[in-house]
XYZ file of C-alpha atoms in Angstrom:
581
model
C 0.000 0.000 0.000
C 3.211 2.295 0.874
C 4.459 2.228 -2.510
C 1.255 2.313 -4.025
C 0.550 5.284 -2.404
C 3.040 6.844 -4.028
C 1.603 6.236 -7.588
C -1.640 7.413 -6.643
C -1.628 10.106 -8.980
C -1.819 7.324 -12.410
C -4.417 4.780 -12.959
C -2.075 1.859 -12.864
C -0.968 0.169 -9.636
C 2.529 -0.759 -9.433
C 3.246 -4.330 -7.405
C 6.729 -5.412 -7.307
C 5.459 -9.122 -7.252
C 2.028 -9.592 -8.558
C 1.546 -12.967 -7.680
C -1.945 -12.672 -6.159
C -5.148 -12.293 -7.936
C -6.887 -9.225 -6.610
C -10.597 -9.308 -6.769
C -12.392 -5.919 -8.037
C -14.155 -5.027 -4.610
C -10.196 -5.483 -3.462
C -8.601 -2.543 -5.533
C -11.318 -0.796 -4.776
C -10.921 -0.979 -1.289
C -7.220 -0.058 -2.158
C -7.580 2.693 -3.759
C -9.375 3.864 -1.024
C -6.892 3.653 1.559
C -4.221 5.290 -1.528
C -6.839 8.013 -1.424
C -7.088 9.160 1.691
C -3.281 8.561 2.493
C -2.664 11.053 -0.168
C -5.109 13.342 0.800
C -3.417 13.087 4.677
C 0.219 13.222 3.136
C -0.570 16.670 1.126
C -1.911 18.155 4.611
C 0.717 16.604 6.846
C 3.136 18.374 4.168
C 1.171 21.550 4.813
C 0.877 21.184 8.872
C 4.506 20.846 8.826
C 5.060 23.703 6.877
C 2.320 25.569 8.884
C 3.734 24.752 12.108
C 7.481 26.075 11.385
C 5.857 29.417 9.808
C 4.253 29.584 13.337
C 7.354 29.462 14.866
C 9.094 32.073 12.374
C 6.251 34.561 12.794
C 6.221 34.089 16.961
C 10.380 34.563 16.397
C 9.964 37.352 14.132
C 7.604 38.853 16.610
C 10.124 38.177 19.686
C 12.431 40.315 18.129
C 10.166 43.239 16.452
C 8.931 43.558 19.936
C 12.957 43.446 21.683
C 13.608 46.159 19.101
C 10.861 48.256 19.461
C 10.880 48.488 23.481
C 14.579 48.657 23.445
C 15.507 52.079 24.846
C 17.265 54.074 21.882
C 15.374 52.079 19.316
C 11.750 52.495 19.245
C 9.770 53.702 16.445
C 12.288 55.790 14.830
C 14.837 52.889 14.704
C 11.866 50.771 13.004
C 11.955 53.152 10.364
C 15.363 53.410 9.636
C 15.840 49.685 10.099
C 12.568 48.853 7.974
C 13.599 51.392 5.337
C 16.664 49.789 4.532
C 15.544 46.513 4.879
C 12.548 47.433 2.059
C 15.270 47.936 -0.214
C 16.862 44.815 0.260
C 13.665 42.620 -0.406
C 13.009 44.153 -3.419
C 16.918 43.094 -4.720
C 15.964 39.591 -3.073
C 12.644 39.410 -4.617
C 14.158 40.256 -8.238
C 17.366 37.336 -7.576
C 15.405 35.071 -6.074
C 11.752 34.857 -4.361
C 10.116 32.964 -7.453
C 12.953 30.433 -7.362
C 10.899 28.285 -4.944
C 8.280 27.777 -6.437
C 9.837 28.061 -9.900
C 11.883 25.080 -9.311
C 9.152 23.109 -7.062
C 7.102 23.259 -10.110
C 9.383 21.996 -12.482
C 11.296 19.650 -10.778
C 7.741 17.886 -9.400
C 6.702 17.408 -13.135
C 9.901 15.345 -13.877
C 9.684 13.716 -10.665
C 6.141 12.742 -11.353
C 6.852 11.222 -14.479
C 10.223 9.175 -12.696
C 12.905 11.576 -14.467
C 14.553 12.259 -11.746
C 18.050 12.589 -14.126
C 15.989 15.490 -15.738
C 14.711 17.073 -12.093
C 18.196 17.246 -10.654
C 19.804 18.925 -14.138
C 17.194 21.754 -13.625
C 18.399 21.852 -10.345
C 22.264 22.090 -10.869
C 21.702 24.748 -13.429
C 19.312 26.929 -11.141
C 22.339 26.680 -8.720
C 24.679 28.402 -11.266
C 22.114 31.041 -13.164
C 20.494 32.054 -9.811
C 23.835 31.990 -7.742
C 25.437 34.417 -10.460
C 22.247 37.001 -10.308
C 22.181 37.016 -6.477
C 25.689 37.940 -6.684
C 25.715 40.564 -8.757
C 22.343 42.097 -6.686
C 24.387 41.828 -3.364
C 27.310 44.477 -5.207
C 24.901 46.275 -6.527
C 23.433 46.953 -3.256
C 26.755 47.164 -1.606
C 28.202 49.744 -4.227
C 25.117 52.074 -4.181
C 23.702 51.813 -0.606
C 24.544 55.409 -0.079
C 22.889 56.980 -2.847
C 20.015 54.798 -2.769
C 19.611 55.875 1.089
C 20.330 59.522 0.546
C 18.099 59.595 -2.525
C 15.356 56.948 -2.610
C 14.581 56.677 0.625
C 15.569 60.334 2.182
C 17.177 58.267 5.182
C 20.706 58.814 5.470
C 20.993 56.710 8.328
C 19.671 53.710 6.759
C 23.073 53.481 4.397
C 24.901 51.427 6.951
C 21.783 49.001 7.120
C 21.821 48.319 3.637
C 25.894 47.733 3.943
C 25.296 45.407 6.526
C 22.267 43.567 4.240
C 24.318 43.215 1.072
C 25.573 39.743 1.451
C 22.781 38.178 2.596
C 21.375 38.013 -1.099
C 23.333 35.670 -2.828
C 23.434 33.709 0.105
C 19.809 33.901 0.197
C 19.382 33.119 -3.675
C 20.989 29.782 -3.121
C 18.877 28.649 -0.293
C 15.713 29.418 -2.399
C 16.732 27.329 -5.071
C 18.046 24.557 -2.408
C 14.361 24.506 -0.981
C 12.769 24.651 -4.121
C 14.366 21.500 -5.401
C 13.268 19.577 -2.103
C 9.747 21.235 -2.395
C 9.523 19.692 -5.874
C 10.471 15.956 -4.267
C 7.775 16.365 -1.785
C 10.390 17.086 1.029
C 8.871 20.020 2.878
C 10.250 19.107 5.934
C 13.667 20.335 4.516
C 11.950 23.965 3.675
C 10.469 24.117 7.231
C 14.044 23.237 9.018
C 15.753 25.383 6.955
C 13.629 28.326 7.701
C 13.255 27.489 11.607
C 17.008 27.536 11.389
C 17.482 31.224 9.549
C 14.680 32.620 12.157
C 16.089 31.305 15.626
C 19.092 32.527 14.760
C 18.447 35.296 13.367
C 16.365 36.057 16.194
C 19.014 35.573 18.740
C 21.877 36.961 17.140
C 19.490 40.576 16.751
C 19.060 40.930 20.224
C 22.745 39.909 21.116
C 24.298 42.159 18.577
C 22.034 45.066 19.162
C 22.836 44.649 22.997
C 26.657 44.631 22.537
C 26.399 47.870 20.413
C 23.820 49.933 22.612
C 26.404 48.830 25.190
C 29.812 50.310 23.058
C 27.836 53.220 21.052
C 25.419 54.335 24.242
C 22.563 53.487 22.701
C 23.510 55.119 19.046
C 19.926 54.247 17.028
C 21.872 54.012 13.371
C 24.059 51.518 14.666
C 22.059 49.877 16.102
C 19.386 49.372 13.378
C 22.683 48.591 10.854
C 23.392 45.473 13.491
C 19.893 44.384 13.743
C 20.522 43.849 10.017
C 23.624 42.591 10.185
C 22.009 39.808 12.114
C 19.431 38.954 8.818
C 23.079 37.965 6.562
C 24.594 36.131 9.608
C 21.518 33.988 9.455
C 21.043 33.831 6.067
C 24.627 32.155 5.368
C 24.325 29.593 8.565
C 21.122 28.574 6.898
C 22.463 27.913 3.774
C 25.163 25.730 5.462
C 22.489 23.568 6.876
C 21.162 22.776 3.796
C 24.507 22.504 1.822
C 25.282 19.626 4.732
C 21.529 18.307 4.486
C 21.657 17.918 0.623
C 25.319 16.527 1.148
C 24.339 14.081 3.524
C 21.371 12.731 0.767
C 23.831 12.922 -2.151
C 24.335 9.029 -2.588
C 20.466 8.670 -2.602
C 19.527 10.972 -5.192
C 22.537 9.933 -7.144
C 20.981 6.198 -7.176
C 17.673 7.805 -8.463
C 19.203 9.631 -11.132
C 20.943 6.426 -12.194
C 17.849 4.817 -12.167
C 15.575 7.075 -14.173
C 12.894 6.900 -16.253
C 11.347 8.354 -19.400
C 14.355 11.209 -19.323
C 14.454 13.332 -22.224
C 17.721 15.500 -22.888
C 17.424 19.148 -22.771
C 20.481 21.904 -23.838
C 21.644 24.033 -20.733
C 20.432 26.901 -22.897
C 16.921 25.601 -23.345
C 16.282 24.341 -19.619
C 17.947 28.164 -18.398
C 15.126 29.607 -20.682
C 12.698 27.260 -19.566
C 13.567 27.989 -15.466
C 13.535 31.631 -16.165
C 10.093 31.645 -18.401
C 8.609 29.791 -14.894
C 10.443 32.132 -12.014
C 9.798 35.283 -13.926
C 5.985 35.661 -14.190
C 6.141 34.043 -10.059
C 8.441 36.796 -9.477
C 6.659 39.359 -10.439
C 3.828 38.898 -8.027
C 6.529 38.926 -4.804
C 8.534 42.174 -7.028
C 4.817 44.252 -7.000
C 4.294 43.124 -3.216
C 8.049 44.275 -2.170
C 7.523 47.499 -4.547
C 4.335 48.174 -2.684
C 6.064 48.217 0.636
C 8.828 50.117 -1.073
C 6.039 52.827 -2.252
C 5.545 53.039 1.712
C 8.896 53.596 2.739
C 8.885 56.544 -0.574
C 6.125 58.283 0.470
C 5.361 58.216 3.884
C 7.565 60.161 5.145
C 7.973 62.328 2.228
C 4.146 63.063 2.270
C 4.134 63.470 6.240
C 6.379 66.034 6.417
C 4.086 68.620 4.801
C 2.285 68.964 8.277
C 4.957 67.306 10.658
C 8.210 67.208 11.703
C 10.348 64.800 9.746
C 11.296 63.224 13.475
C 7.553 62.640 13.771
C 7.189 61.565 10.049
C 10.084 58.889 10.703
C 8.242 57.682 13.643
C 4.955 57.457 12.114
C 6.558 55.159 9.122
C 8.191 52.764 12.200
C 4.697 52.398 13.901
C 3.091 51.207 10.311
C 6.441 49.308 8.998
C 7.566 48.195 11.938
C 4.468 46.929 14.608
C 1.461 46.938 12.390
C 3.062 45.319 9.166
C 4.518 42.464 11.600
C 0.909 42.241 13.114
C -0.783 42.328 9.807
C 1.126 39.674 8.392
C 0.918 37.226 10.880
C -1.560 35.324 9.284
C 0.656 34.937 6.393
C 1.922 32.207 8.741
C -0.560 29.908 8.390
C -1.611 30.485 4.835
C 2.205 30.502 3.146
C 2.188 26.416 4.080
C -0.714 25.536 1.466
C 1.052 27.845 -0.985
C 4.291 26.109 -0.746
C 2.295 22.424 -0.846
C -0.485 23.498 -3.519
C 2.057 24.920 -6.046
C 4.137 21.043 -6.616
C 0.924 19.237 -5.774
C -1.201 21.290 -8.287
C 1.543 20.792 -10.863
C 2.118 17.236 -10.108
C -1.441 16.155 -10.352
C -2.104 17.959 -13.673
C 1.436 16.327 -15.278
C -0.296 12.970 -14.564
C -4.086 13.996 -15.338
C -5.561 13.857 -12.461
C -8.000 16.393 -12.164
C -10.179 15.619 -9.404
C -7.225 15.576 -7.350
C -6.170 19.360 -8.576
C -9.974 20.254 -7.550
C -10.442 18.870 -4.295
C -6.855 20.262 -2.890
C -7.844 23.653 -4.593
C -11.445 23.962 -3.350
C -10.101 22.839 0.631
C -6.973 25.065 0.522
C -9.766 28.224 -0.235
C -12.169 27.039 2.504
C -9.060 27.041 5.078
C -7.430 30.773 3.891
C -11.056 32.290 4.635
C -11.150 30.423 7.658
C -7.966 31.842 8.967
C -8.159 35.664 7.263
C -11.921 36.540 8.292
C -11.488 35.924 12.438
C -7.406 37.512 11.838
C -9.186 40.601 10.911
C -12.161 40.797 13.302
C -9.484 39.907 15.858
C -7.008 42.658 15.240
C -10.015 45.153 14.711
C -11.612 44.620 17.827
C -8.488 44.294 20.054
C -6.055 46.747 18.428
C -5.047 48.856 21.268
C -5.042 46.009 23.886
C -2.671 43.908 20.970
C -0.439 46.742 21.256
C -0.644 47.284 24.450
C 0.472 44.015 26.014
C 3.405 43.701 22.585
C 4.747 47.137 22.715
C 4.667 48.281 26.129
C 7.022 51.573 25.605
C 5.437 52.556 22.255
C 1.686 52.018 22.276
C 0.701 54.227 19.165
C -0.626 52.594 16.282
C -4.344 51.497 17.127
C -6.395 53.072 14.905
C -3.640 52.580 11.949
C -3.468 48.771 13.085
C -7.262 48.832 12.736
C -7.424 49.990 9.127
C -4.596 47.700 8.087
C -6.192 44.617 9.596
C -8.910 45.206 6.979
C -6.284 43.729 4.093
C -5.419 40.640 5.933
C -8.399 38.098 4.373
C -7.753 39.540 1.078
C -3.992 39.443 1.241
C -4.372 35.459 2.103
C -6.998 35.084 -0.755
C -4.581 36.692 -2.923
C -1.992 34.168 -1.993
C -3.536 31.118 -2.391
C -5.353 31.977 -5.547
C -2.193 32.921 -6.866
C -0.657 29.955 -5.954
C -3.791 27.346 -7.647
C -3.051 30.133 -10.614
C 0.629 29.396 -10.749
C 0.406 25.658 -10.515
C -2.057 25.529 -13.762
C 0.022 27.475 -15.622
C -1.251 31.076 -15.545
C 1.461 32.453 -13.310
C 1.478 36.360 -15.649
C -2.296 36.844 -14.010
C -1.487 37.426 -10.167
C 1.165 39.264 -11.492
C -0.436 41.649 -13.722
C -3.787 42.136 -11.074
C -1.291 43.015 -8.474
C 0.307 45.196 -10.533
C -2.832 47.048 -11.113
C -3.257 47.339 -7.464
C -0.472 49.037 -6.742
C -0.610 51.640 -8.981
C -3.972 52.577 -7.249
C -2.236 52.199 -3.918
C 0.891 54.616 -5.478
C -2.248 57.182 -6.853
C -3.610 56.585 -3.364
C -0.888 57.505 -1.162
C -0.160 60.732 -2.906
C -3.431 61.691 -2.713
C -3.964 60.633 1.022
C -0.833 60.852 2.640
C -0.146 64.662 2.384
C -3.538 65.077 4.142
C -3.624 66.021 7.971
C -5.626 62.934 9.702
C -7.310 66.076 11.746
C -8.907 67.488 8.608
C -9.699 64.173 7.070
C -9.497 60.354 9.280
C -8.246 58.706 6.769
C -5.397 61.022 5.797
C -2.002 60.830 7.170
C -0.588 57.361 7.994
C -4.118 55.630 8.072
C -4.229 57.262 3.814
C -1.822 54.659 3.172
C -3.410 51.828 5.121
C -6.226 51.752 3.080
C -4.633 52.074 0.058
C -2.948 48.708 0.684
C -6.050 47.301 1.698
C -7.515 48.377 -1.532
C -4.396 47.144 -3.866
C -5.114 43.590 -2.419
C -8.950 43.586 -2.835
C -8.149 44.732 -6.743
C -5.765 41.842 -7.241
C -8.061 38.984 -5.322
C -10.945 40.292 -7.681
C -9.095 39.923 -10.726
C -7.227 36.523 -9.729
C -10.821 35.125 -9.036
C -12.164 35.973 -11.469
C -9.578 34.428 -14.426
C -9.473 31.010 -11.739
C -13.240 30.957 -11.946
C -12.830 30.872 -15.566
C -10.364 27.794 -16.031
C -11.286 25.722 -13.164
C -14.461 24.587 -12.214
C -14.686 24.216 -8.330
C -17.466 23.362 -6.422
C -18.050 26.653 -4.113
C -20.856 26.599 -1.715
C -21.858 30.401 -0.607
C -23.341 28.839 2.741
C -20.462 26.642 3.563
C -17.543 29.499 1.961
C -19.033 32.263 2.853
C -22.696 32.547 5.357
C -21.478 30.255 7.729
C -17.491 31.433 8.304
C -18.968 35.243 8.683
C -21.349 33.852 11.044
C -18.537 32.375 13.064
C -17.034 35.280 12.999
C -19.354 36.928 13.791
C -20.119 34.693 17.035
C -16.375 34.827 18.021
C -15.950 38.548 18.276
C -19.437 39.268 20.173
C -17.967 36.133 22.672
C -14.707 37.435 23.093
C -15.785 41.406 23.225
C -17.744 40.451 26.212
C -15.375 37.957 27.819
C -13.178 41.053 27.764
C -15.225 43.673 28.844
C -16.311 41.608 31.678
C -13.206 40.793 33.332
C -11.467 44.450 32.687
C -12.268 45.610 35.443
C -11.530 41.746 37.689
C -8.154 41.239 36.455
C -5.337 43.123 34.821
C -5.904 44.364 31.274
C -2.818 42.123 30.059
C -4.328 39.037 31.096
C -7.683 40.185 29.970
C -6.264 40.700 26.537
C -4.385 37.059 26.634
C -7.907 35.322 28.460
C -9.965 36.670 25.625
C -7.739 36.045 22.945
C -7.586 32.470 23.471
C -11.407 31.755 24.546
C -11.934 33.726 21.490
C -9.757 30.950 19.117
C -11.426 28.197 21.045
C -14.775 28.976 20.575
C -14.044 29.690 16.606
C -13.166 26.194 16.293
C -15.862 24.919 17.997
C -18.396 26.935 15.836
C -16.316 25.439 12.616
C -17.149 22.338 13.655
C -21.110 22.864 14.943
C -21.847 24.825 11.921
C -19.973 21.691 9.668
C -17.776 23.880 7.579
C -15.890 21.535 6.619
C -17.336 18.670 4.453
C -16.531 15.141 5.621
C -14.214 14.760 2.837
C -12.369 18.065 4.206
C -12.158 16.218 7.451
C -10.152 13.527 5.824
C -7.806 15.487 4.417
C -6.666 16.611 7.908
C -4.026 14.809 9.499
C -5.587 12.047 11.922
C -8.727 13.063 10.071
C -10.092 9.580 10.288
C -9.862 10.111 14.334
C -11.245 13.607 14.623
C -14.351 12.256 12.440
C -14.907 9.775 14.383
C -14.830 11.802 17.633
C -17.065 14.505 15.565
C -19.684 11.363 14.638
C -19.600 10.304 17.786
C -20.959 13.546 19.920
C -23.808 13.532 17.071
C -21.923 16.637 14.874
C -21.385 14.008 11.895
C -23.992 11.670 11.105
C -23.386 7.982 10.001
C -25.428 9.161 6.593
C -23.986 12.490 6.542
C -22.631 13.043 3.022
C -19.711 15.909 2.445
């Protein structure tokens, strides 16, 4: 059944020695079990994934939160430190971000036709033609830091930041193609231990570096924004050592499978370089327009503040939306980036071996989940804002009603990534692209118009002017995305079960937790009131998942231990024995 499993995707079963007769109601029975192992081993793929971006994103927050009550740094160093850092991703984003999935995609369709001789070529030469255009990034970036600072960004103190950033790139473009090749052989586990890796460190190594250098400069913010950087390349190259040793260490393995490929069909170097970079281009340009609409941020915020602030003021208003509310906002990227990294190789993998219904069902569950996680993310972060950044940010509180306006982007910003990601897997990776590209030039029209306008002459001027422009960049793109996905894939979407009954969860949640919270503010200290009704507010959202049967039986079985949590769910009278979906 093992090895079966792993030709589920054809419609021929593979025995090594067929010497029993199996009767039909047998391989149907067979089948069965294939089935729903698959369906568990796409979603174990995705827990794992899920699990480590957990971890990253509570890291992440560890140190945004060190940095932003450390005495010296604040909001001010969040600006200079996010400014630079801005600049960086976009250099990243043009070497490398649509590596990943570039090579996941490609190397899955060899894999899933046994050419694994062809999967590991595409690999080797991904190594070389990525290495070489990280490279030259990281000097760019190295050679120009000061006029890009002076100019660009009109920072001067973020120069030494994006010195300090420089190497990280080609280091950075190598691990991308490292984890896309493992993502394309169904490794994720490689992906998620490579990134827990780069954040722990990188986490620890900010807070010791920027401790050592507050305790040499006296607390000199430039500095110590240019080491919190600093720590990002440190990171960057032990992570790439890890998976140098881990690919090392499965060397003799994949050597055996190249020598023992099938249906391999020679390619030039020239054709498969073309081929790589006709994939990671159009991917790329969806992460280049996200990283140029932070960018248009860190151009115009501070220019466009100014005209009724103090550029000190203006700095710090940029650090409380870059720094606090972006890391907030983006949270629940966490738990949404997993399917994307699992649906991109699994879409493309089921479609190189026809099978359809498989593409469907994994597209249709990997929806239902991102609206289950964006919709209570933003009635979460709306409703507890101020205590949020209260019990984070102790020593810089400011930011609520900003926090509040952003929080309106997060369900469309995880929409946008997964139907991106089901868009990129069939083939049609130039639409999320161009849709987001559309967005932002709203958002760029958007912030010129709003920014520049006092907040006490109009609310949503000022800060909370470019906010909503984000918000409204993302709700362009998901409309566009869904609507081209709606028109090459037919999916079975039920309004009540998609839509009526997660608002009414929602719904449910927020009303509970509101007045678990206002009942014990005045019992217990606000902190703990915050923490109390945070958590009895995620408990009682999965609960009302369940009573209101959100998820189909078949959406149960895709869940790891599904089998289990059915049975428990039968047995309390949630699921019937007839129930159907």
């Amino acid at each position: 059944i093992a090895r079966a499993a792993a030709f589920a995707d054809y419609d021929v079963l593979i025995l090594d020695e067929p010497t029993t007769c199996l009767t039909q109601k047998d391989t149907e029975n067979l089948f069965d079990i294939i089935r729903k192992i698959k369906k568990e081993g796409f979603m174990k793929g995705v827990v794992i994934l899920m699990l480590s971006q957990i971890l990253i994103k509570v890291l992440g927050l560890i140190y945004r939160m060190y940095l932003t009550n450390r005495q010296g740094f604040g909001d001010k160093g969040n600006a200079i430190y996010s400014s630079g850092f801005q600049i960086y991703a976009l250099l990243l984003t043009i070497s490398s971000i649509g590596i990943p999935n570039a090579v996941s995609k490609l190397v899955s369709e060899r894999v899933a036709i046994g050419d694994h001789k062809g999967a590991h070529k595409i690999f080797k030469i991904a190594i070389v033609t990525f290495g070489t255009i990280g490279f030259i990034c990281s000097m760019f970036l190295y050679t120009q830091a000061g006029r890009i600072a002076n100019l660009w960004l009109q920072i001067p103190e973020a120069e030494m930041s994006l010195v300090s950033l420089s190497p990280s790139i080609f280091f950075v473009t190598l691990i991308c193609v490292i984890r896309g090749y493992f993502n394309g052989r169904q490794c994720v586990k490689v992906t998620a231990n490579s990134q827990t890796i780069e954040q722990t460190f990188k986490t620890l190594l900010t807070i010791i570096i920027v401790e050592v250098i507050a305790i040499v400069s006296g607390t000199d913010t430039t500095i110590m924004a240019s080491g919190a950087n600093l720590a990002t390349t440190v990171s960057s190259v032990l992570c790439f050592a890890y998976l140098y040793m881990y690919y090392f260490s499965v060397k003799k393995d994949i050597a055996r499978e190249v020598k023992n490929t099938v249906n391999y069909k020679y390619k030039s170097i020239s054709k498969i370089i073309l081929e790589i970079l006709s994939v990671s281009i159009p991917m790329s340009l969806t992460p280049v327009l996200a990283t140029i609409n932070k960018n248009i941020d860190s151009m115009t915020v501070v220019r466009g503040l100014k005209n009724f602030m103090t550029e000190s003021a203006a700095k710090a208003q940029y650090g409380i939306l870059s720094g606090k509310v972006d890391t907030l906002v983006t949270l629940p990227m966490s738990f949404n980036v997993a399917f994307i990294t699992a649906l991109v190789p699994a879409v493309s993998s089921a479609r190189a071996t026809g099978n359809i219904e498989n593409v469907t069902k994994r597209i249709e569950f990997s929806l239902l989940v991102t609206i289950l996680i964006g919709l209570p993310c933003t009635v979460g972060m709306i409703i507890f804002a101020n205590p949020i950044l209260e019990l984070l940010f102790p020593n810089q509180v400011s930011g609520g009603f900003i926090l509040q306006i952003s929080a309106l982007s997060i369900t469309f910003i995880v929409l946008e990534q997964t139907i991106s990601g089901v868009l990129q897997g069939i083939g049609k990776s130039m639409i999320p692209a161009i849709a987001l590209g559309i967005g932002v030039i709203v958002k760029l029209i958007l912030n010129l118009i709003l920014i520049p306008i006092n907040p006490e002459i109009f609310i949503l001027g000022g800060t909370a002017g470019a906010a909503i422009a984000t918000m409204i960049c993302h709700l362009i793109a998901v409309l566009i995305d869904l609507n081209v996905m709606n028109k090459n894939i037919k999916l079975k979407i039920s309004i009540k079960d998609y839509f009526i009954k997660p608002i009414i969860a929602t719904i449910i949640m927020g009303i509970g937790s509101l007045f678990i919270y206002n009942t014990l503010i005045g019992i217990i200290s606000k902190k703990m009131c915050t923490i109390i009704s945070m958590a009895i507010a995620i408990i009682l959202y999965v609960i009302l998942v369940f009573l209101l049967k959100i998820f189909s039986e078949d959406n149960i079985f895709m869940i790891p231990y599904g089998q289990k949590i059915y049975k428990i769910l039968r047995n309390i009278g949630i699921y019937r024995k007839d129930a159907n979906a």
